[in-house]
mmCIF file of C-alpha atoms in Angstrom:
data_model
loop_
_atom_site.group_PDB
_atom_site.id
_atom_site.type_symbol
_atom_site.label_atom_id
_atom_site.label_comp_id
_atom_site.label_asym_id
_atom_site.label_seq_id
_atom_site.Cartn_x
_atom_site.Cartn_y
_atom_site.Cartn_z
ATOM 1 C CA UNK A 1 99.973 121.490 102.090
ATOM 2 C CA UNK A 2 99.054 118.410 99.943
ATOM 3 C CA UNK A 3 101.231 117.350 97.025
ATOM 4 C CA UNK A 4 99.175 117.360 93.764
ATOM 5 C CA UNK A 5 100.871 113.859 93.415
ATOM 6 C CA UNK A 6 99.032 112.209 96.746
ATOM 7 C CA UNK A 7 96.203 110.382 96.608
ATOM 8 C CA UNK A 8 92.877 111.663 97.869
ATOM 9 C CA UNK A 9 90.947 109.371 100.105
ATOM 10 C CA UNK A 10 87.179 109.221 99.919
ATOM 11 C CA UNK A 11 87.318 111.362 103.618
ATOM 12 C CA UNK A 12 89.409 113.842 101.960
ATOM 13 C CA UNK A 13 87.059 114.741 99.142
ATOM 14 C CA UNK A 14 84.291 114.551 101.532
ATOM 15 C CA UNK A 15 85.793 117.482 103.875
ATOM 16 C CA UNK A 16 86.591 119.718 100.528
ATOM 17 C CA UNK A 17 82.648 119.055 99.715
ATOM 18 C CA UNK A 18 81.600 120.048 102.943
ATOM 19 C CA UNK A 19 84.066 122.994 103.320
ATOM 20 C CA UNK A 20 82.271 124.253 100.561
ATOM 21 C CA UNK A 21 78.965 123.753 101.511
ATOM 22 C CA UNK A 22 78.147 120.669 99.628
ATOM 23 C CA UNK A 23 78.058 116.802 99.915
ATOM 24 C CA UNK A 24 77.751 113.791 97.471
ATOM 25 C CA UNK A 25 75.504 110.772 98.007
ATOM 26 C CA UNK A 26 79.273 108.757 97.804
ATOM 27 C CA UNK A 27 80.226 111.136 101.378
ATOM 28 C CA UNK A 28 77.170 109.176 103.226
ATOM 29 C CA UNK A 29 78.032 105.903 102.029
ATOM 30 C CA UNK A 30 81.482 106.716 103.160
ATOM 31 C CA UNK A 31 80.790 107.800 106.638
ATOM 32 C CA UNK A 32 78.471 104.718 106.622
ATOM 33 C CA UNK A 33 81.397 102.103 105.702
ATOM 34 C CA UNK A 34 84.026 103.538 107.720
ATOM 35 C CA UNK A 35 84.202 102.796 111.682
ATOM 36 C CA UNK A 36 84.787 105.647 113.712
ATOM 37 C CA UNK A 37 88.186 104.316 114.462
ATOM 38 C CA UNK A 38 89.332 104.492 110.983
ATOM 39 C CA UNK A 39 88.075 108.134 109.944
ATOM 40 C CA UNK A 40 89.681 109.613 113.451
ATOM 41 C CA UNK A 41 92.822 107.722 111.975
ATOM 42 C CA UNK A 42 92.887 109.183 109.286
ATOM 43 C CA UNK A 43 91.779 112.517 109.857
ATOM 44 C CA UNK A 44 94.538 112.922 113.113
ATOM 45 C CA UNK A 45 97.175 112.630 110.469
ATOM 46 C CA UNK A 46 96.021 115.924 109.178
ATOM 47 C CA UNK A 47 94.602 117.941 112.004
ATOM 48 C CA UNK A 48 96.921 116.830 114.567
ATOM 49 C CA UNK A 49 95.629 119.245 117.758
ATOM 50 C CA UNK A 50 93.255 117.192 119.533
ATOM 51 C CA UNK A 51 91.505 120.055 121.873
ATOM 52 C CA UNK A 52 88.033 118.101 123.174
ATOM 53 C CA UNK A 53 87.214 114.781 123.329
ATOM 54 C CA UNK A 54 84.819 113.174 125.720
ATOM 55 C CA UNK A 55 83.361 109.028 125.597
ATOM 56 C CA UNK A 56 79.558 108.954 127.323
ATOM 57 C CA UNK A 57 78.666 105.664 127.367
ATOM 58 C CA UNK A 58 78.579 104.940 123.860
ATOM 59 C CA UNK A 59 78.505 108.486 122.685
ATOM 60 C CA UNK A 60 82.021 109.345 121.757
ATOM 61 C CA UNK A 61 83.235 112.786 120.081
ATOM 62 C CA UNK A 62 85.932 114.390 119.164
ATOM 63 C CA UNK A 63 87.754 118.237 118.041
ATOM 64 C CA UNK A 64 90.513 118.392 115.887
ATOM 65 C CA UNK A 65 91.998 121.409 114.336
ATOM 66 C CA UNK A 66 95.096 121.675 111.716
ATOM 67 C CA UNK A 67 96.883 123.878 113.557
ATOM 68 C CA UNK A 68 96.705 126.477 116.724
ATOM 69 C CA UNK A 69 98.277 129.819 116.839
ATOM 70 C CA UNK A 70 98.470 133.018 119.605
ATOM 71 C CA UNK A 71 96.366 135.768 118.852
ATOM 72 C CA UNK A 72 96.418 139.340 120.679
ATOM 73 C CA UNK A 73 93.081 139.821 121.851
ATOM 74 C CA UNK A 74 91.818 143.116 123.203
ATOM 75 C CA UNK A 75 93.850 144.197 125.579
ATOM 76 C CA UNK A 76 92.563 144.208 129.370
ATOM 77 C CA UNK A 77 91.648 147.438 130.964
ATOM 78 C CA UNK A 78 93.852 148.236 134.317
ATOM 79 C CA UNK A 79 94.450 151.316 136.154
ATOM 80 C CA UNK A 80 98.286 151.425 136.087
ATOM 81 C CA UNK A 81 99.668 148.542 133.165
ATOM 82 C CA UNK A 82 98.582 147.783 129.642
ATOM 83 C CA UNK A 83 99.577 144.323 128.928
ATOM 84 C CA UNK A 84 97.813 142.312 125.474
ATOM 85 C CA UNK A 85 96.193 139.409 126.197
ATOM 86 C CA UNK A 86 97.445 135.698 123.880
ATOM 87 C CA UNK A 87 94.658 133.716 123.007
ATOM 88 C CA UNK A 88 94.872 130.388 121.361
ATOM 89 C CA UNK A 89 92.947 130.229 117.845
ATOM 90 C CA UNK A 90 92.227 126.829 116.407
ATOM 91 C CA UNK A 91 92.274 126.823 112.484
ATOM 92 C CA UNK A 92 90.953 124.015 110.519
ATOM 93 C CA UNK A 93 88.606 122.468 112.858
ATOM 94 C CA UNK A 94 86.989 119.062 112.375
ATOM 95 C CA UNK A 95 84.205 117.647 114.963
ATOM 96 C CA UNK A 96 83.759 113.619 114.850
ATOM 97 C CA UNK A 97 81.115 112.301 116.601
ATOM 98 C CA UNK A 98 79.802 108.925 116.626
ATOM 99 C CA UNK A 99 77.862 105.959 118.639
ATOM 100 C CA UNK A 100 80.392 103.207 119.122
ATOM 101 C CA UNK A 101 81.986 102.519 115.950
ATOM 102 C CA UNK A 102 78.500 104.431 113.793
ATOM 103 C CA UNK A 103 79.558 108.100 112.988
ATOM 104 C CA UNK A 104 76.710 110.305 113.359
ATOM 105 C CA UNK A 105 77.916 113.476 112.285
ATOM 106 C CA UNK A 106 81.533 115.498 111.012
ATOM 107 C CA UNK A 107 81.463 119.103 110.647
ATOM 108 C CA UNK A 108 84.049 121.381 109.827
ATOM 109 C CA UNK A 109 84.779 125.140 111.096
ATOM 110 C CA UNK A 110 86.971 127.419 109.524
ATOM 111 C CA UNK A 111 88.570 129.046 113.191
ATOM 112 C CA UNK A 112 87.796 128.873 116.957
ATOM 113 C CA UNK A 113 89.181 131.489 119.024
ATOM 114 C CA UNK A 114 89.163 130.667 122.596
ATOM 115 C CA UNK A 115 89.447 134.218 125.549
ATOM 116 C CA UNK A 116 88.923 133.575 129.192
ATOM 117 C CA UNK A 117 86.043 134.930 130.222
ATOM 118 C CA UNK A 118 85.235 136.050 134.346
ATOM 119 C CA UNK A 119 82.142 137.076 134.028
ATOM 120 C CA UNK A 120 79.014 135.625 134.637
ATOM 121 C CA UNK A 121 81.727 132.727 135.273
ATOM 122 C CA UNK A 122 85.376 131.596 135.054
ATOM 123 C CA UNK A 123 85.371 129.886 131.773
ATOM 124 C CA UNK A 124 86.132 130.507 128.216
ATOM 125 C CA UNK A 125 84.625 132.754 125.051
ATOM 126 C CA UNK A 126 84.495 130.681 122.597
ATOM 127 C CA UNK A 127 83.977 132.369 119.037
ATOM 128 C CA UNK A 128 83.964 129.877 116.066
ATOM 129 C CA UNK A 129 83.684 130.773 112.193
ATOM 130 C CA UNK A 130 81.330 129.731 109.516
ATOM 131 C CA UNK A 131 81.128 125.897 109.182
ATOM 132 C CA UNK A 132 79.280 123.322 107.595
ATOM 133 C CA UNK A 133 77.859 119.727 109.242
ATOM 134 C CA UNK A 134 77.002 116.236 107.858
ATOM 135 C CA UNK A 135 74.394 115.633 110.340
ATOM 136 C CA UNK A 136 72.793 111.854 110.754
ATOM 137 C CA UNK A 137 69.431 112.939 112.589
ATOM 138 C CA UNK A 138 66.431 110.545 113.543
ATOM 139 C CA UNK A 139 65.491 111.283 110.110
ATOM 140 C CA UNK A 140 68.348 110.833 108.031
ATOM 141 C CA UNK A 141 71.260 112.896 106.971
ATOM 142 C CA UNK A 142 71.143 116.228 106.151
ATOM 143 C CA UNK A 143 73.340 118.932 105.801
ATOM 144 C CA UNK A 144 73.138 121.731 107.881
ATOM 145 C CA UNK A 145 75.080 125.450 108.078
ATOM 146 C CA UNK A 146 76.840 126.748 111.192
ATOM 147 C CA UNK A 147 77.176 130.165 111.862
ATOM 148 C CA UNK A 148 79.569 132.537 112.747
ATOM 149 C CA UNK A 149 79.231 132.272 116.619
ATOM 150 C CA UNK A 150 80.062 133.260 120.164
ATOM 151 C CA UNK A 151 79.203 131.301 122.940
ATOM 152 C CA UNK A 152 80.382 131.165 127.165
ATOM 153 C CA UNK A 153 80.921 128.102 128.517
ATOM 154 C CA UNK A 154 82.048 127.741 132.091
ATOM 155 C CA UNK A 155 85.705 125.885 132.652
ATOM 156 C CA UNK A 156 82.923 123.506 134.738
ATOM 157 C CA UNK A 157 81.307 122.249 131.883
ATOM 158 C CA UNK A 158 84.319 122.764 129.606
ATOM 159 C CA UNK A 159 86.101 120.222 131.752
ATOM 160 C CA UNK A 160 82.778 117.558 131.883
ATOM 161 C CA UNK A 161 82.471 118.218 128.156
ATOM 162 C CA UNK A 162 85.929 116.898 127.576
ATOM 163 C CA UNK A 163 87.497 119.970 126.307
ATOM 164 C CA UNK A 164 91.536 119.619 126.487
ATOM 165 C CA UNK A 165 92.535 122.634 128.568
ATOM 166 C CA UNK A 166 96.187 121.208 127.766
ATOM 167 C CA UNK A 167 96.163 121.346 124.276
ATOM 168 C CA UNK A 168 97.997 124.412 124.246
ATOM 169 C CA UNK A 169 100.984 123.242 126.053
ATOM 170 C CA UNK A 170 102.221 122.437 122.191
ATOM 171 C CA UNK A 171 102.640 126.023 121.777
ATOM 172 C CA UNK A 172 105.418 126.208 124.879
ATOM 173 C CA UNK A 173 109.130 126.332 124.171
ATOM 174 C CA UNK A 174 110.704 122.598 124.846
ATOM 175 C CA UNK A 175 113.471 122.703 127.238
ATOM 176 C CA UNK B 1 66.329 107.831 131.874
ATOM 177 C CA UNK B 2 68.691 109.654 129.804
ATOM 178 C CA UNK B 3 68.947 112.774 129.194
ATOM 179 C CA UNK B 4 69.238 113.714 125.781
ATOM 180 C CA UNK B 5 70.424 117.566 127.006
ATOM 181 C CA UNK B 6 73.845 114.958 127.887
ATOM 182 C CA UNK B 7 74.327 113.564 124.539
ATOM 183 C CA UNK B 8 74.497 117.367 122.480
ATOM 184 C CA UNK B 9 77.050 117.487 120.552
ATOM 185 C CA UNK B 10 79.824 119.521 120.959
ATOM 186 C CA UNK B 11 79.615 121.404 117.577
ATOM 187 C CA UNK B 12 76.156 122.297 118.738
ATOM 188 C CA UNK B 13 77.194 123.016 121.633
ATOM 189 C CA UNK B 14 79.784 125.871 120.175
ATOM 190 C CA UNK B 15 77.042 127.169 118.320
ATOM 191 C CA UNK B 16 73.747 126.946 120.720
ATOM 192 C CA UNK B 17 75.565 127.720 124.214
ATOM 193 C CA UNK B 18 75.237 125.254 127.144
ATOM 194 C CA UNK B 19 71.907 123.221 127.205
ATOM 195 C CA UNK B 20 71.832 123.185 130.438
ATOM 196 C CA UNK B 21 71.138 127.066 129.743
ATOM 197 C CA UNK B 22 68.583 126.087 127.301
ATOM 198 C CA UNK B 23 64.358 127.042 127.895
ATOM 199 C CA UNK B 24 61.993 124.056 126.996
ATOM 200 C CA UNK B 25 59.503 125.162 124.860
ATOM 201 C CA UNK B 26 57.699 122.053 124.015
ATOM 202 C CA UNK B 27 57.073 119.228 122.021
ATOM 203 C CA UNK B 28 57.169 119.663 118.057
ATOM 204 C CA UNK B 29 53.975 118.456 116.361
ATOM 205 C CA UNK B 30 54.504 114.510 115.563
ATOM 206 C CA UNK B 31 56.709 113.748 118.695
ATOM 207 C CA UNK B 32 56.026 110.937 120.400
ATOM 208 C CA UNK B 33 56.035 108.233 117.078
ATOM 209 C CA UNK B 34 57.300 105.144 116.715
ATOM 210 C CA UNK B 35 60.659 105.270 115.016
ATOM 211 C CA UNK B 36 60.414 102.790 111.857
ATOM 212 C CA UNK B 37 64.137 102.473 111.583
ATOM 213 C CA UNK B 38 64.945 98.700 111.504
ATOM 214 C CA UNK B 39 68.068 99.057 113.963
ATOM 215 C CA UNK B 40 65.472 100.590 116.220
ATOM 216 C CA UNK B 41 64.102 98.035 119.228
ATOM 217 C CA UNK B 42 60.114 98.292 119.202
ATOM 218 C CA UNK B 43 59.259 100.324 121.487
ATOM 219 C CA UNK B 44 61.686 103.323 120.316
ATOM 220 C CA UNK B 45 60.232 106.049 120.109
ATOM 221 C CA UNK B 46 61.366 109.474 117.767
ATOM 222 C CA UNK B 47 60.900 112.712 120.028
ATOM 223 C CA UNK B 48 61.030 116.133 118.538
ATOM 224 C CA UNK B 49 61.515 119.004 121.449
ATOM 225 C CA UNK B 50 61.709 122.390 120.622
ATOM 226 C CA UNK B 51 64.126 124.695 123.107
ATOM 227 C CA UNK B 52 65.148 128.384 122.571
ATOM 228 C CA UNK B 53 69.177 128.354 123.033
ATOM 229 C CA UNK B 54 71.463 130.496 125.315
ATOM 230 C CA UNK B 55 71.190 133.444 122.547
ATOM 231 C CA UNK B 56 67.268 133.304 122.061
ATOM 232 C CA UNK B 57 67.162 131.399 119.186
ATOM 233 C CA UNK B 58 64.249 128.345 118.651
ATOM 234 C CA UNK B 59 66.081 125.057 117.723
ATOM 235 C CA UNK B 60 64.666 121.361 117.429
ATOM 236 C CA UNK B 61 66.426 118.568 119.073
ATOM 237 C CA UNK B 62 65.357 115.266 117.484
ATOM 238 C CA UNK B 63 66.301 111.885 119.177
ATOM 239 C CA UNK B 64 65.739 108.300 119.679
ATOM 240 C CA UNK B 65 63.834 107.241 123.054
ATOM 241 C CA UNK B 66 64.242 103.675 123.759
ATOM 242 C CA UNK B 67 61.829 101.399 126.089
ATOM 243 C CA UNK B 68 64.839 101.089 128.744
ATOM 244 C CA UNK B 69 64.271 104.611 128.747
ATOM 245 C CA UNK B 70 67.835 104.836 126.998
ATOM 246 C CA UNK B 71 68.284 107.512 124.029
ATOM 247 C CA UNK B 72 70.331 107.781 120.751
ATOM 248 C CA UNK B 73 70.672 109.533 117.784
ATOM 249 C CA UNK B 74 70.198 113.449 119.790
ATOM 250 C CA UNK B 75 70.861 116.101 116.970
ATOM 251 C CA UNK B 76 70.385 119.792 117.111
ATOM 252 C CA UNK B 77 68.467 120.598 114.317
ATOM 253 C CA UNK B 78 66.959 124.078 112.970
ATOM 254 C CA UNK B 79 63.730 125.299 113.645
ATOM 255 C CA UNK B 80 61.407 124.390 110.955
#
């Protein structure tokens, strides 16, 4: 929680905007001055879970999220034991992505709730809330809506798409 | 050559599935153009493809295609 006495940075007003739906002329001149660099700076100060990140060439991208928590999800179906299932859920998400030091697009997600998955493959359910991205297309920016959604994504292309299958280990107990 | 299915990202990707699950539908109307943007090397080219995602939906992608047969600038964007 933010004390009403600290300073906003141009970044910060630009994620209350876009939580909200909205952006400001100022937000794309800010994402244009800044270097990728600086604005993952920044933001890792405030969403400190880093749970994918991936460099192609000179694509480069990056999840954060404020916070992750255990969830119960519904529990599996045996023949003799009930046991719940824990499931990590990612609140707060930002997505940075950039080309080199250019950033080409920040969005922001309300939750992400991530549930192994074995069929059609080993991988991982991922169901994200309603979000909002600052998109720099071929044809400019634009703002665009994202959806409440659930996708499957194999741990295969989980693990080529840079996703941090350790970022839970934050949760364990420290010996 | 690139491929611009590569470069989604991964936003998109939690919204539109895998790409590599994704059915080609075709060029958009337009594609093909030379891009006018001046950090653009001539030759670049600005290619809209239309695909229908992992849960049936029609999206764009829009992207840069460069002469070295490089690409840049791949968004997801809504079917219009």
């Amino acid at each position: 929680m933010r004390s009403p006495t600290m300073v906003t940075t141009p970044v910060d007003e630009l994620l209350q905007r876009l939580k909200a739906g909205a952006y400001d002329p100022a937000d794309v001149k800010t994402l244009e001055s800044a270097t990728f660099d600086e604005v993952l700076a920044e933001l890792a100060a405030q969403y400190p879970v880093r749970f994918q990140e991936r460099r192609l060439k000179n694509k480069r991208e990056i999840a954060l999220a404020r916070s992750v928590h255990l969830e119960t999800a519904a529990p599996a179906k045996a023949a003799f034991v009930t046991f719940l299932l824990m499931v990590p859920v990612y609140r707060h998400c930002i997505f940075l992505s950039g080309e080199g030091q250019r950033i080409t697009g920040i969005s922001v997600l309300s939750r992400m709730r991530a549930r192994p998955v074995r069929t059609p493959f080993e991988g991982l359910a991922l169901a994200s809330g309603r979000g909002f991205k600052l998109d720099h297309t071929p044809d400019g920016w634009r703002l665009k809506v994202m959806a409440r959604q659930t996708v499957k994504l194999s741990n295969e292309f989980l693990l080529k798409r840079g996703w941090c299958f350790d970022a839970l280990q934050q949760l364990m107990p420290r010996s | 050559m690139d491929d611009p299915l590569e470069e989604i990202d991964f936003d998109d990707i939690v919204k539109h599935g895998d790409p590599g699950r994704w059915k080609f539908k075709g060029d958009k109307p337009g594609s093909g153009r030379a891009a006018n943007s001046p950090d653009a090397p001539p030759g670049t080219l600005k290619i809209y493809e239309i695909y229908e995602n992992e849960l049936n939906v029609e999206i764009e992608l829009h992207y840069f295609r460069h002469p070295d047969g490089t690409v840049s600038g791949v968004k997801v964007v809504p079917r219009s």
